[in-house]
XYZ file of C-alpha atoms in Angstrom:
420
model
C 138.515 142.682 217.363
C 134.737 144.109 216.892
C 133.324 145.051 214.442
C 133.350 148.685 213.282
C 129.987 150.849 212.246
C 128.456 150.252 209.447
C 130.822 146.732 208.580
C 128.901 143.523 208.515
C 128.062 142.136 211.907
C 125.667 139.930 213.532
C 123.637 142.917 213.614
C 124.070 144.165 210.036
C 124.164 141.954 207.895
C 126.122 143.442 205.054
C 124.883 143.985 201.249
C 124.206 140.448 200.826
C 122.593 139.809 204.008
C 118.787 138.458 204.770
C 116.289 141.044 203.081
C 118.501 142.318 200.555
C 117.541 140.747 197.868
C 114.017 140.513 198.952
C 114.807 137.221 200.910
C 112.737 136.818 204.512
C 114.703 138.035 207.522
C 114.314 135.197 210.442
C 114.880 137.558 212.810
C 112.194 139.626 211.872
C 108.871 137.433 211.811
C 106.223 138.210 208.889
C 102.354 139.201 210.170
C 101.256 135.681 209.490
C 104.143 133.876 211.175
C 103.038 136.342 214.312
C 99.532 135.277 214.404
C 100.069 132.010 214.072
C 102.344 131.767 216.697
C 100.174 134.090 219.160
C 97.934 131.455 218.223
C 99.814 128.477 219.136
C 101.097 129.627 222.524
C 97.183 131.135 223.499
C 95.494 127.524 222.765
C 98.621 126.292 224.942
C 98.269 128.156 227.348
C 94.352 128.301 227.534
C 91.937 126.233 229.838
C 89.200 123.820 227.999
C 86.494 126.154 227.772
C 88.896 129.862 227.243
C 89.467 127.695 223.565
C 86.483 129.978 222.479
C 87.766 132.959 223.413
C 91.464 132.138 222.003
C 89.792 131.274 218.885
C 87.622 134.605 218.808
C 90.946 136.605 219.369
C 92.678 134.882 216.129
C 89.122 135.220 214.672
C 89.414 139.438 215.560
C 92.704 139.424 214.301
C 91.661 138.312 210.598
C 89.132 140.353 210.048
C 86.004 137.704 210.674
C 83.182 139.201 212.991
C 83.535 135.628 214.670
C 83.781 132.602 215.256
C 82.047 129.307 216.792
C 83.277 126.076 217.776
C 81.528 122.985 218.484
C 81.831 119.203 218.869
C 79.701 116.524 218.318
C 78.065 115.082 221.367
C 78.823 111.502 222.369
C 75.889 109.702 220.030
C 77.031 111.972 216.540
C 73.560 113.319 216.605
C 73.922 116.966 217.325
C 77.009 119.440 217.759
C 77.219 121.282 221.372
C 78.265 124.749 221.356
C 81.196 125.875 223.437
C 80.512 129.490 223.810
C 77.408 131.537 222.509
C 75.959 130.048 219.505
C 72.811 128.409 219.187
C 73.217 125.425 221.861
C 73.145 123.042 219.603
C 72.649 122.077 216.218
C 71.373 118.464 214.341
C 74.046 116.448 212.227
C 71.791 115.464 209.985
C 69.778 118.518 208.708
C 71.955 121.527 209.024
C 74.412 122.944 206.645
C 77.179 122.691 209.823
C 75.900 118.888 210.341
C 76.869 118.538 205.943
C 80.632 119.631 207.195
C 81.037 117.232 210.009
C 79.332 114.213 207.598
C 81.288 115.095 204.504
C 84.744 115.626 206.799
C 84.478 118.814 203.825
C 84.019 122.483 203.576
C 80.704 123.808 203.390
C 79.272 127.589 203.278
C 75.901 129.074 204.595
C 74.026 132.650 203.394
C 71.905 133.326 206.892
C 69.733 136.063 206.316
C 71.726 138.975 207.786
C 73.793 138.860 204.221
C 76.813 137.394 206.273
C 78.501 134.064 205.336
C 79.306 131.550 207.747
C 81.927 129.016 206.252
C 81.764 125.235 208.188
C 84.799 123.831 208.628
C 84.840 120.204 210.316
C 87.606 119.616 213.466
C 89.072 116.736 212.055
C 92.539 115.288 214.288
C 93.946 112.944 212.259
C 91.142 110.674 211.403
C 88.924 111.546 214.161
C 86.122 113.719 213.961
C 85.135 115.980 216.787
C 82.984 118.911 215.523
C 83.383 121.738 213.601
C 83.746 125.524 213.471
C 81.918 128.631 211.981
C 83.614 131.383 210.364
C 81.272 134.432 209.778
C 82.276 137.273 208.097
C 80.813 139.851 205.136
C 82.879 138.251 202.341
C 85.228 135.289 202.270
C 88.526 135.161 200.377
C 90.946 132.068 199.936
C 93.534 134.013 201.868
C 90.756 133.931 204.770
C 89.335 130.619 204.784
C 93.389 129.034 204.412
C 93.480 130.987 208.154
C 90.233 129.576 209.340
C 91.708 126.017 208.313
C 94.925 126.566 210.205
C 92.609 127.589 213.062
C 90.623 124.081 212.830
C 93.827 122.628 212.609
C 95.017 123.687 215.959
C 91.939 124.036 217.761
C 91.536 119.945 216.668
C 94.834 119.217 218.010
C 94.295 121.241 221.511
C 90.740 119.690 222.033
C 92.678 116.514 221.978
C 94.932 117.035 224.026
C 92.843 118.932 227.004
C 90.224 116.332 226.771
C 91.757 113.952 228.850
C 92.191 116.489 231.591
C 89.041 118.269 231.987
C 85.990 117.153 232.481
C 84.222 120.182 230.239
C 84.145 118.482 226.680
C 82.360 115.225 228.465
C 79.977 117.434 230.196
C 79.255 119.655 227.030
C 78.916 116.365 225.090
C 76.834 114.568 226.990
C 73.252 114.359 226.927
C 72.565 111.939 230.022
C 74.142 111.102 233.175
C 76.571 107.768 232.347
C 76.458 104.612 234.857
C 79.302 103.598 236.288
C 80.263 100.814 234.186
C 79.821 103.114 231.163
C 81.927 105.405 232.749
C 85.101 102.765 233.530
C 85.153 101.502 230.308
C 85.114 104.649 228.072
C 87.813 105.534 230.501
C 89.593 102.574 228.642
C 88.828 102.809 224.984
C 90.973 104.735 222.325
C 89.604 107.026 220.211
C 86.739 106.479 217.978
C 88.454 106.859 214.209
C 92.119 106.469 213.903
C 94.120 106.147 210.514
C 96.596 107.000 207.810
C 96.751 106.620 203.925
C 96.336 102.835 204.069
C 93.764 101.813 206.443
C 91.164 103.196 208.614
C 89.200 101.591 211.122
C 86.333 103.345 213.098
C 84.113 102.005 215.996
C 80.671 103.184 218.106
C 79.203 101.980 221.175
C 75.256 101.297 222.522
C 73.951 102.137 224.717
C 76.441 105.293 224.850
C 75.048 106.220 228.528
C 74.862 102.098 229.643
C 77.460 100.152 227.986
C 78.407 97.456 230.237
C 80.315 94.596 228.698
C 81.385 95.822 225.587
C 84.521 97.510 223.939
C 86.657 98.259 221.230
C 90.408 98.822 220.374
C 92.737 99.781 217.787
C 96.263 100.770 217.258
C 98.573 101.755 214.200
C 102.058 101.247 213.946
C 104.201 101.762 210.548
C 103.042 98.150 208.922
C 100.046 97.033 211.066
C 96.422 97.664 211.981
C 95.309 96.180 215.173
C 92.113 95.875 216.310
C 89.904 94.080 218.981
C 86.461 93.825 219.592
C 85.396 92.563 223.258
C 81.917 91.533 224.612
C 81.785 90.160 228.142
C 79.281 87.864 230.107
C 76.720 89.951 231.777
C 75.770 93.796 231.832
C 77.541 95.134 234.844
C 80.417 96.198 236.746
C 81.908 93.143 236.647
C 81.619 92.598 233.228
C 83.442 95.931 232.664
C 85.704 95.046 235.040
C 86.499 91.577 232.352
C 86.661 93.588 229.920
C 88.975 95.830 231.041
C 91.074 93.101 232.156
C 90.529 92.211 228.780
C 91.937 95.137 227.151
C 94.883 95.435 229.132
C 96.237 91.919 228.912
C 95.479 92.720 225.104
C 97.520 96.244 224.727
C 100.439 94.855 227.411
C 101.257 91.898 224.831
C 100.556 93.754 221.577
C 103.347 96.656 223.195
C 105.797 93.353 224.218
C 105.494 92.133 220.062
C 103.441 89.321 220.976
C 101.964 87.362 218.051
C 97.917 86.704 217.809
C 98.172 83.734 219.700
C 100.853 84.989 222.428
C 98.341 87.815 222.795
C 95.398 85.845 223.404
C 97.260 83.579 225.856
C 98.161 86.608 227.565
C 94.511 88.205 228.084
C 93.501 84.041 229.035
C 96.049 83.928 231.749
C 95.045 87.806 233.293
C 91.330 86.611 233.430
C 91.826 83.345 234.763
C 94.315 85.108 237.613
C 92.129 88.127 238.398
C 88.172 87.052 237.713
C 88.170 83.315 237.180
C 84.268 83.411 237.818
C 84.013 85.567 234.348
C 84.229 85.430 230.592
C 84.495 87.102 227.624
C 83.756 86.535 223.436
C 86.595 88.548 221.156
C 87.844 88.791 217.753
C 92.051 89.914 217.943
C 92.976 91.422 214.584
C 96.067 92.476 212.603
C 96.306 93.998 208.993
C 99.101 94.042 207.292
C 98.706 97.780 205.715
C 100.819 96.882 202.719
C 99.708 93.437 201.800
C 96.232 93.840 203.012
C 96.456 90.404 204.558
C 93.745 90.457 207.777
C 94.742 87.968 210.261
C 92.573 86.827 213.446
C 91.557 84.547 216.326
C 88.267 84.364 216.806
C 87.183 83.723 220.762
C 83.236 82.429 220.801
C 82.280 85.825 218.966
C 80.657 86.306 216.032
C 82.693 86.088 212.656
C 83.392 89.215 210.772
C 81.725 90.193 207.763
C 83.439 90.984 204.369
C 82.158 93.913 202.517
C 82.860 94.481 199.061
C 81.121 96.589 196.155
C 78.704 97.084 198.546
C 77.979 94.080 199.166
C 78.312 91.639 202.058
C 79.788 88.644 200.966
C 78.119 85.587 201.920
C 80.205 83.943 204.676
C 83.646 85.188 203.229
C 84.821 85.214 207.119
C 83.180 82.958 208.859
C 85.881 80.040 210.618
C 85.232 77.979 213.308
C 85.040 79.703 216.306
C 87.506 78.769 219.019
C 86.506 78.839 222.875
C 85.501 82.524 224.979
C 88.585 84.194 226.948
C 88.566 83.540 230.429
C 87.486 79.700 230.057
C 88.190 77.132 233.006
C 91.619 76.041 233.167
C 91.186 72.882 231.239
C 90.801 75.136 227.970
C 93.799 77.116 228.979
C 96.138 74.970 226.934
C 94.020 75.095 222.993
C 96.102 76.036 220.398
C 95.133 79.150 218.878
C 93.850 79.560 215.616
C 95.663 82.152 213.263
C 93.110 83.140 210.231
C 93.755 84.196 207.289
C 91.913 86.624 204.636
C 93.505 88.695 201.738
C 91.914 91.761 201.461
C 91.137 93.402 197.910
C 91.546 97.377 197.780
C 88.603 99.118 199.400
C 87.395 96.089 200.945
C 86.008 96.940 204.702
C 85.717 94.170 207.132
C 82.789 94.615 209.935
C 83.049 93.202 213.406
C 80.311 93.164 215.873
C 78.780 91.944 218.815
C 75.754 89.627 219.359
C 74.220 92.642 220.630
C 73.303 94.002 217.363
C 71.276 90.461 215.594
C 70.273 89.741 219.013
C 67.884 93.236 219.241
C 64.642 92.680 219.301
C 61.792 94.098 216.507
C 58.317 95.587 217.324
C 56.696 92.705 216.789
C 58.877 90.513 219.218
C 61.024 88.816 216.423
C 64.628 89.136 216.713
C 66.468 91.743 214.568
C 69.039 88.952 213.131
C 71.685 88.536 210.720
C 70.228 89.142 207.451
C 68.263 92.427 208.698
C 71.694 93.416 210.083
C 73.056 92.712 206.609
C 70.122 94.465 204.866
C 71.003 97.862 207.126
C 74.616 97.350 206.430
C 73.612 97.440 202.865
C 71.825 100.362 202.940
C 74.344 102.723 205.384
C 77.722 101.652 202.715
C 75.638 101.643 199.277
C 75.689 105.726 199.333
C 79.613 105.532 199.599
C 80.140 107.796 202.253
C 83.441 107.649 204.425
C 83.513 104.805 207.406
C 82.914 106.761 210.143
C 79.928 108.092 208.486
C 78.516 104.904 206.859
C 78.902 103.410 210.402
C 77.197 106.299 212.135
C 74.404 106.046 210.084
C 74.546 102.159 210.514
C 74.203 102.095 214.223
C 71.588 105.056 213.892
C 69.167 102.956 212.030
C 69.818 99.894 214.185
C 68.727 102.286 217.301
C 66.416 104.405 215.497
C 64.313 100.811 215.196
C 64.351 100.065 219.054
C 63.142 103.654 219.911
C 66.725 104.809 220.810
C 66.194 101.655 223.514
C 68.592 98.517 224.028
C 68.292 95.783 225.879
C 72.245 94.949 225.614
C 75.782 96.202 224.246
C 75.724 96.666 220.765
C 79.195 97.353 219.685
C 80.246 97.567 215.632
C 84.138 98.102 214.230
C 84.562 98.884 211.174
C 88.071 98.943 209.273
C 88.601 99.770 205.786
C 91.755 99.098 203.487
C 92.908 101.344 201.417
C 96.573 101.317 199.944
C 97.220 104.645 197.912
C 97.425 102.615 194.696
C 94.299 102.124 194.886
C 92.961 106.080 195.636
């Protein structure tokens, strides 16, 4: 039997029905839910470099006179413009560079009387730029809009990175060699974590890495993380070390334990490139213990930081024999180690690389210089990824911008939310 005019219905809902009583009808979207959603299915929809124009259209919308995006390029020293702003812009002395450092809001008066609010593009832990909101007057209501915008624009650029080549070219200042090019190819991205842990990574030289890399992973109760340095400065030793990786991530994903794992990446060298090697360190955290457990392969020990301070030797163990060793080392028996972590502790890994640099003068950069500069980039107490951009900044900034080798630095950083 249907129903008659005026009685409740699907389509009338009655005198108690959505909106009567001031309640939200979901059939009838509000302005914001529109925009948002026009939003959404525009970035979607939208090639890499259209994300400027999809962003200007929300921008329109809102009532800013506009808006510019840009991410940082591959060495965190400058952020690349994506449409029509200035081309680029330093890290270090502009107000947009204080956003991207401080992962925070920050506002700029240009002379025109306009304001441009920075906001940093932030997904999940990862920092890839920022954005500039410019308007004649800024309102909470506003700048909550321009944050949803960051929000999604972080998310898209994430996702469309891996299938255009756009972002690399905006973000690169130098043509990459081919070894360079394989591994990055490999390596996950830069920052990753949650409210327990974060661990954070770079790479020298960005345009000539050869031998080096870095990985990391979170699930629900673990960090892991590796840190790989192969024999050698070439193809083949990014060839090893992507060998490396993958015999690394394949166990890891089966629920292989540290010394399963290892096995695992000993067996795929010895099969594939028995003429090569590589040093490693293979790391788990336990996020809610804080218990850091490792196997140390020929590479340098970690270094504990705490207060500031690098404790003397708090990590070092014996070191056990490189991955990819002739078959009579096959069968060692791994070594599991063991390190209880205090809250806010960070733990360092790095590769020979780094204290193997060599000064002005001829004398080798070395350990305690290292430890002096690691001093110096954590005392200010600035967020990982920025302590350890400004660590491998100084390290380069003393070689001219020039290395000789790989110089490769983790850093991970507990941080159970008792303790924030």
């Amino acid at each position: 039997m249907s129903s008659q005019s005026g009685a409740p219905g699907p389509d009338n809902p009655g005198p108690h029905g959505p909106g009567d009583r001031g309640e939200p009808d979901p059939r009838h979207p509000r302005p914001g839910e529109q925009l948002f959603e026009h939003l959404l299915a525009g970035a979607h929809a939208a090639a890499a470099m259209e994300l400027p124009g999809v962003a200007q259209r929300f921008a329109d919308a809102i009532g800013l006179d506009r808006i510019d995006v840009y991410l940082v390029d591959l060495q965190q020293r400058c952020l690349v413009s994506l449409a029509d702003g200035p081309p680029t812009l330093d890290v270090d002395t502009t107000v947009a560079g204080s956003a991207y450092r401080a992962h925070a809001l920050r506002v700029e008066e240009p002379a025109d009387g306009r304001i441009v609010a920075w906001l940093p593009l932030i997904d999940g832990a990862e920092r890839l730029g920022v954005i500039g909101a410019t308007a004649a007057a800024l309102d909470v209501a506003l700048l909550r809009r321009c944050r949803m915008l960051a929000s999604v624009l972080a998310m898209t650029i994430t996702s469309k990175r891996a299938s255009s080549d756009s972002f690399a070219r905006r973000t690169r200042a130098e043509t990459m060699r081919l070894p360079a090019e394989m591994l990055r190819a490999f390596l996950p991205p830069r920052t990753i974590g949650n409210s327990h842990v974060i661990s954070t990574a770079v790479l020298e030289p960005a345009y000539e890495i050869g031998g080096d890399a870095f990985d990391h992973s979170l699930t629900p109760a673990t960090l892991h993380v590796a840190i790989l340095d192969a024999m050698g400065h070439n193809l083949a030793s990014g060839l090893t070390t992507a060998v490396a990786m993958a015999g690394c991530r394949n166990a890891r994903r089966a629920g292989a334990q540290l010394p399963e794992l290892v096995d695992t990446i000993q067996d795929a060298l010895a099969g594939w490139l028995p003429e090569q090697f590589c040093t490693g360190i293979l790391a788990q955290l336990d996020l809610a213990e804080g218990v850091l457990r490792w196997c140390n392969c020929g590479h340098p020990p970690p270094l504990l930081i705490r207060d500031h301070r690098v404790l003397d030797r708090a990590l070092e163990r014996p070191a056990q024999p490189p991955l990819g060793t002739p078959a009579s080392l096959a069968e060692v028996a791994w070594q599991v180690h063991e390190q209880a972590l205090e809250p806010g502790d960070r733990v360092l890994m790095y590769t020979d690389g780094v204290t193997e640099l060599r000064t002005g003068g001829g004398a080798e950069y070395g350990l305690e210089r290292f430890t002096d500069s690691i001093i110096r980039a954590t005392a200010a107490g600035e967020p990982a990824p920025e302590a350890l951009r400004q660590l491998i900044h100084s390290i380069l900034d003393r070689q001219d911008n020039q290395l000789r080798d790989d110089a490769t630095l983790l850093l991970l950083e507990w941080r159970p939310p008792s303790a924030l």
